[in-house]
Short mmCIF file of C-alpha atoms in Angstrom, two decimals:
data_model
loop_
_atom_site.label_atom_id
_atom_site.label_comp_id
_atom_site.label_asym_id
_atom_site.label_seq_id
_atom_site.Cartn_x
_atom_site.Cartn_y
_atom_site.Cartn_z
CA MET A 1 6.02 -6.03 -34.78
CA LYS A 2 2.79 -4.07 -34.76
CA PRO A 3 -0.07 -4.52 -32.16
CA ALA A 4 -2.98 -6.78 -32.74
CA PRO A 5 -6.28 -5.07 -33.66
CA VAL A 6 -7.73 -3.46 -30.60
CA GLY A 7 -10.88 -1.52 -29.90
CA TYR A 8 -10.88 2.01 -28.60
CA VAL A 9 -13.14 3.86 -26.17
CA ARG A 10 -12.67 7.50 -25.23
CA PRO A 11 -15.10 8.20 -22.31
CA SER A 12 -16.03 11.68 -21.24
CA SER A 13 -16.61 10.93 -17.45
CA LEU A 14 -15.32 8.51 -14.89
CA GLU A 15 -18.71 6.90 -14.62
CA GLU A 16 -18.64 6.15 -18.40
CA ALA A 17 -14.96 4.75 -18.18
CA CYS A 18 -15.93 2.44 -15.18
CA ARG A 19 -18.88 1.14 -17.16
CA ALA A 20 -16.60 0.53 -20.23
CA LEU A 21 -14.30 -1.57 -18.04
CA ALA A 22 -17.13 -3.41 -16.21
CA ASP A 23 -18.59 -4.45 -19.64
CA ASP A 24 -15.42 -5.69 -21.03
CA PRO A 25 -13.21 -7.91 -18.78
CA GLU A 26 -10.40 -7.82 -21.35
CA ALA A 27 -10.17 -3.94 -21.70
CA LYS A 28 -7.20 -2.06 -20.33
CA VAL A 29 -7.09 1.63 -19.25
CA LEU A 30 -4.77 3.85 -21.35
CA ALA A 31 -3.44 6.95 -19.63
CA GLY A 32 0.32 7.94 -20.51
CA GLY A 33 0.73 4.67 -22.47
CA GLN A 34 4.51 4.61 -21.93
CA SER A 35 4.32 0.93 -20.45
CA LEU A 36 1.26 -0.36 -22.18
CA VAL A 37 1.96 0.75 -25.74
CA PRO A 38 5.33 -1.07 -26.00
CA LEU A 39 3.64 -4.28 -24.57
CA LEU A 40 1.06 -3.93 -27.39
CA SER A 41 3.68 -3.42 -30.08
CA MET A 42 5.49 -6.43 -28.99
CA ARG A 43 2.26 -8.40 -28.53
CA LEU A 44 2.94 -9.17 -24.91
CA ALA A 45 -0.51 -7.81 -24.12
CA ALA A 46 -3.62 -8.12 -26.29
CA PRO A 47 -6.65 -6.42 -24.73
CA SER A 48 -9.85 -6.41 -26.48
CA SER A 49 -10.04 -2.46 -26.16
CA LEU A 50 -8.38 0.52 -24.73
CA VAL A 51 -10.35 2.73 -22.52
CA ASP A 52 -8.58 6.10 -22.93
CA ILE A 53 -9.01 8.32 -19.90
CA ASN A 54 -6.97 11.41 -21.29
CA ALA A 55 -10.27 13.28 -21.87
CA LEU A 56 -11.61 12.97 -18.29
CA PRO A 57 -11.76 16.14 -16.24
CA GLY A 58 -10.20 16.70 -12.86
CA LEU A 59 -7.48 14.01 -13.04
CA ALA A 60 -4.47 16.13 -14.03
CA GLU A 61 -4.04 18.18 -10.83
CA VAL A 62 -1.28 18.08 -8.11
CA GLU A 63 -2.75 18.94 -4.78
CA VAL A 64 -0.39 19.95 -1.95
CA LEU A 65 -1.87 19.91 1.49
CA ASP A 66 0.19 21.53 4.25
CA GLY A 67 -1.84 19.99 7.17
CA THR A 68 -2.43 23.24 8.85
CA ASP A 69 -6.22 22.69 8.93
CA GLY A 70 -5.72 19.64 11.00
CA THR A 71 -5.68 17.26 8.10
CA ASP A 72 -2.60 15.08 7.19
CA GLY A 73 -0.09 16.99 5.03
CA GLY A 74 0.98 15.48 1.74
CA VAL A 75 0.69 15.51 -1.98
CA ARG A 76 -2.28 14.08 -3.99
CA VAL A 77 -1.31 13.19 -7.51
CA GLY A 78 -4.16 12.85 -10.12
CA ALA A 79 -4.21 9.99 -12.55
CA LEU A 80 -3.35 12.05 -15.55
CA VAL A 81 -0.37 14.05 -13.92
CA ARG A 82 2.78 13.44 -15.91
CA HIS A 83 6.03 12.41 -14.29
CA ALA A 84 7.62 15.70 -15.72
CA ASP A 85 4.94 17.99 -14.30
CA LEU A 86 5.25 16.35 -10.75
CA LEU A 87 9.02 16.51 -11.10
CA ALA A 88 8.84 20.26 -11.77
CA HIS A 89 6.22 20.97 -9.03
CA ASP A 90 8.18 23.02 -6.27
CA GLY A 91 5.28 22.68 -3.83
CA ALA A 92 5.17 18.88 -4.02
CA ALA A 93 9.09 18.81 -3.72
CA ARG A 94 8.92 20.79 -0.68
CA ALA A 95 6.22 18.87 1.05
CA GLN A 96 7.76 15.36 0.03
CA PRO A 97 11.31 15.77 -1.39
CA LEU A 98 11.64 12.07 -2.04
CA LEU A 99 9.21 12.68 -5.00
CA ARG A 100 11.71 14.76 -6.90
CA MET A 101 14.68 12.50 -5.71
CA ALA A 102 13.09 9.41 -7.39
CA LEU A 103 11.36 11.07 -10.35
CA SER A 104 14.64 12.43 -11.70
CA HIS A 105 15.65 8.75 -12.16
CA VAL A 106 12.56 7.72 -14.08
CA ALA A 107 13.39 6.77 -17.64
CA HIS A 108 14.21 9.56 -20.00
CA ALA A 109 12.67 13.00 -20.62
CA PRO A 110 10.41 12.16 -23.40
CA ILE A 111 8.92 9.19 -21.40
CA ARG A 112 8.55 11.50 -18.38
CA ASN A 113 6.75 14.14 -20.43
CA ARG A 114 4.02 11.60 -21.44
CA GLY A 115 4.07 8.93 -18.79
CA THR A 116 1.97 9.25 -15.61
CA THR A 117 2.93 8.68 -12.10
CA VAL A 118 -0.23 6.90 -11.12
CA GLY A 119 0.02 4.72 -14.26
CA SER A 120 3.58 3.73 -13.19
CA LEU A 121 2.19 2.81 -9.69
CA VAL A 122 -0.49 0.53 -11.02
CA HIS A 123 1.73 -1.03 -13.77
CA ALA A 124 3.37 -2.60 -10.80
CA ASP A 125 6.89 -3.09 -12.04
CA ALA A 126 9.35 -4.15 -9.46
CA ALA A 127 12.04 -2.04 -11.19
CA ALA A 128 10.08 1.15 -11.14
CA GLU A 129 10.91 3.89 -8.71
CA MET A 130 7.49 5.14 -7.59
CA PRO A 131 5.89 1.94 -6.24
CA ALA A 132 8.73 1.68 -3.93
CA VAL A 133 8.50 5.36 -2.82
CA LEU A 134 4.67 4.90 -2.20
CA ALA A 135 5.12 1.88 -0.16
CA LEU A 136 8.03 3.41 1.94
CA LEU A 137 6.01 6.53 2.63
CA GLY A 138 2.90 4.59 3.54
CA GLY A 139 0.92 6.24 0.85
CA SER A 140 -2.00 5.00 -0.96
CA VAL A 141 -3.99 4.93 -4.21
CA GLU A 142 -7.60 5.83 -4.75
CA VAL A 143 -9.56 3.56 -7.05
CA LEU A 144 -13.07 3.66 -8.63
CA SER A 145 -15.24 1.20 -10.22
CA THR A 146 -19.05 0.70 -10.82
CA ARG A 147 -19.02 -0.92 -7.35
CA GLY A 148 -17.79 2.23 -5.63
CA ALA A 149 -14.45 3.82 -4.33
CA ARG A 150 -11.80 2.27 -2.21
CA THR A 151 -8.26 3.07 -0.94
CA VAL A 152 -5.44 0.66 -1.58
CA ALA A 153 -2.41 1.09 0.69
CA GLY A 154 0.88 1.34 -1.07
CA ALA A 155 2.28 -1.62 0.71
CA ASP A 156 -0.61 -3.74 -0.65
CA LEU A 157 -0.55 -2.29 -4.30
CA VAL A 158 2.06 -4.60 -5.91
CA VAL A 159 1.33 -8.28 -5.38
CA GLY A 160 3.70 -9.79 -8.08
CA PRO A 161 5.64 -9.06 -11.21
CA LEU A 162 3.56 -6.64 -13.18
CA GLU A 163 0.57 -7.44 -11.10
CA SER A 164 -1.31 -5.01 -8.87
CA SER A 165 -4.15 -5.68 -6.37
CA LEU A 166 -6.57 -3.60 -8.55
CA ALA A 167 -9.52 -5.58 -10.16
CA HIS A 168 -9.77 -5.51 -13.82
CA ASP A 169 -12.72 -3.03 -13.75
CA GLU A 170 -10.98 -0.46 -11.30
CA ILE A 171 -9.47 2.81 -12.34
CA ALA A 172 -6.84 4.43 -10.23
CA THR A 173 -7.88 8.07 -9.83
CA SER A 174 -5.19 9.49 -7.67
CA ALA A 175 -2.22 8.64 -5.48
CA TRP A 176 -1.44 10.15 -2.00
CA PHE A 177 2.21 10.71 -0.76
CA PRO A 178 2.39 11.81 2.94
CA ALA A 179 4.57 14.80 3.48
CA LEU A 180 7.86 14.59 5.21
CA ALA A 181 7.32 15.00 8.84
CA ALA A 182 9.36 17.03 11.39
CA GLY A 183 12.76 15.56 11.95
CA GLN A 184 12.67 13.22 8.86
CA GLY A 185 15.03 13.17 6.06
CA ALA A 186 15.02 11.19 2.79
CA GLY A 187 17.53 9.80 0.36
CA PHE A 188 17.44 8.02 -2.92
CA ALA A 189 19.87 6.23 -5.34
CA GLU A 190 19.81 3.65 -7.97
CA ILE A 191 22.32 1.89 -10.32
CA SER A 192 21.50 1.33 -14.02
CA ARG A 193 23.69 0.27 -16.93
CA ARG A 194 22.79 3.60 -18.63
CA GLN A 195 21.07 6.66 -17.50
CA GLY A 196 17.37 6.22 -17.93
CA ASP A 197 17.49 2.40 -18.17
CA TYR A 198 15.78 0.19 -15.78
CA ALA A 199 17.41 0.02 -12.48
CA LEU A 200 19.72 -2.95 -11.55
CA CYS A 201 19.03 -1.92 -8.01
CA GLY A 202 17.43 1.16 -6.28
CA VAL A 203 17.11 2.18 -2.61
CA ALA A 204 14.93 4.86 -1.13
CA ALA A 205 15.46 5.59 2.63
CA LEU A 206 13.48 7.62 5.18
CA VAL A 207 14.90 8.38 8.64
CA ARG A 208 13.93 10.51 11.54
CA LEU A 209 16.16 12.13 14.07
CA VAL A 210 15.35 13.37 17.58
CA ASP A 211 18.11 15.49 19.14
CA GLY A 212 20.57 14.09 16.60
CA TYR A 213 19.79 10.42 17.12
CA VAL A 214 18.05 8.09 14.81
CA VAL A 215 14.53 7.04 16.01
CA GLU A 216 13.16 5.88 12.88
CA ALA A 217 14.83 4.31 9.68
CA ARG A 218 13.32 2.48 6.81
CA ALA A 219 14.50 1.65 3.30
CA ALA A 220 12.59 0.46 0.16
CA TYR A 221 14.40 -1.60 -2.51
CA LEU A 222 13.39 -1.70 -6.22
CA ALA A 223 14.58 -4.06 -8.89
CA VAL A 224 15.79 -6.62 -6.18
CA ASP A 225 12.74 -8.83 -5.33
CA ASP A 226 9.57 -9.45 -7.48
CA THR A 227 7.93 -6.67 -5.58
CA PRO A 228 9.10 -3.51 -3.97
CA THR A 229 10.40 -4.43 -0.57
CA VAL A 230 10.40 -2.11 2.57
CA VAL A 231 12.84 -3.01 5.41
CA ASP A 232 12.74 -1.58 8.95
CA LEU A 233 16.45 -0.74 9.55
CA LEU A 234 16.07 0.81 13.09
CA PRO A 235 17.12 -2.20 14.90
CA ALA A 236 20.58 -1.79 13.50
CA LEU A 237 20.65 1.95 14.26
CA ALA A 238 18.72 2.39 17.52
CA ASP A 239 21.46 2.17 20.19
CA GLY A 240 22.14 5.93 20.45
CA THR A 241 23.72 6.37 17.06
CA ASP A 242 23.53 9.38 14.59
CA GLY A 243 23.27 6.83 11.79
CA THR A 244 26.53 7.78 10.02
CA ASP A 245 29.23 5.65 11.56
CA GLY A 246 30.49 2.68 9.54
CA ALA A 247 29.80 -0.11 11.91
CA HIS A 248 26.03 0.76 12.28
CA LEU A 249 25.65 1.34 8.64
CA ASP A 250 27.16 -2.11 7.84
CA ALA A 251 24.73 -3.57 10.37
CA ALA A 252 21.83 -1.85 8.65
CA ALA A 253 23.08 -3.25 5.28
CA ASP A 254 23.35 -6.65 6.77
CA LEU A 255 19.75 -6.36 8.14
CA ALA A 256 18.54 -5.32 4.82
CA LEU A 257 20.10 -8.31 2.90
CA SER A 258 18.59 -10.72 5.52
CA ALA A 259 15.11 -9.45 4.53
CA LEU A 260 15.71 -9.57 0.64
CA SER A 261 15.83 -12.25 -1.84
CA PRO A 262 17.81 -10.75 -4.76
CA CYS A 263 16.96 -12.23 -8.10
CA GLY A 264 19.37 -12.77 -11.14
CA ASP A 265 18.54 -12.18 -14.74
CA ILE A 266 20.34 -11.37 -18.03
CA HIS A 267 21.30 -7.86 -16.57
CA ALA A 268 22.72 -8.67 -13.17
CA THR A 269 23.38 -11.82 -11.05
CA ALA A 270 21.67 -12.15 -7.70
CA GLN A 271 25.00 -11.80 -6.13
CA TYR A 272 25.69 -8.60 -7.87
CA ARG A 273 22.26 -7.32 -6.93
CA ALA A 274 22.91 -8.10 -3.24
CA HIS A 275 26.30 -6.28 -3.47
CA LEU A 276 24.47 -3.25 -4.96
CA ALA A 277 21.78 -3.33 -2.23
CA ARG A 278 24.43 -3.33 0.36
CA VAL A 279 26.39 -0.46 -1.04
CA LEU A 280 23.32 1.71 -1.70
CA THR A 281 21.78 1.06 1.66
CA ILE A 282 24.88 2.52 3.27
CA ARG A 283 24.97 5.41 0.89
CA VAL A 284 21.21 6.34 1.05
CA VAL A 285 20.84 6.00 4.68
CA ARG A 286 23.79 8.35 5.29
CA GLU A 287 22.27 10.79 2.78
CA ALA A 288 18.79 10.71 4.55
CA VAL A 289 20.49 11.20 7.84
CA ARG A 290 22.29 14.31 6.42
CA HIS A 291 19.09 15.52 4.91
CA ALA A 292 17.23 15.19 8.32
CA GLY A 293 20.00 17.10 10.03
CA ASP A 294 19.97 19.92 7.35
CA ARG A 295 16.29 20.35 7.91
CA GLY A 296 16.96 20.58 11.65
CA GLU A 297 13.48 19.97 12.87
CA GLY A 298 13.73 16.91 15.29
CA SER A 299 13.78 17.49 19.04
CA ALA A 300 12.65 15.63 22.11
CA THR A 301 9.51 16.42 23.60
#
């Protein structure tokens, strides 16, 4: 099947791109196109025109801020940064290791070479890795329209299956991923039928240790609910545990399942997804605790 006829606009500035979207309520932004083009080809999407932002300057940069100047440390990713470029960026991986952990699971190399991280975020696929990572880290997305700029919190970005909170005339210009703080560690794992396929279940975890004990623990789940879901696991790990013993990890998995509503489809039943969420919670929390210990930066003040 081939796409329906569609108009094409290639603006040379963000202002021009915003005007094009404002003038055409049925237009769609084209960046990497690795999600949009297949939808066009299957005629699951039929925009009146494509606003191709690939010629816009200043959107293909990865900026790593170390926080030494008093600002928050983290990684700012421009709208045209390809998955592969962010995956290979050593400075970004040092500041926030969870980026590399998760990006290595995104699709296949040819798709990572063209697809954009910000595009994946606003595509709002509950089975995608990066929306869950953004929500877990408390990151955000900067968006722009003819009405001005605004910041969308990662937790508020995905509101339903393939539905983001961006208005039709808004362009996501960058995403912000906070750096890993002192004492924090991260972990990530997912299960798919084949390497590079959509995940049947994925879990990202973030923990913080002080003097060897867990004082912060959260996990984000992808491909389980209709939206990425972040669960606070600290109540199961807070009573003087180092986060690695079986009883506390089992309790953390139980807590996670109580907050999730696993869905079934042709790829996996709801019961199987619940089982995967349990197994991966234990595995990834243990990995994040080990990562935090290896970093060795947590201490009481």
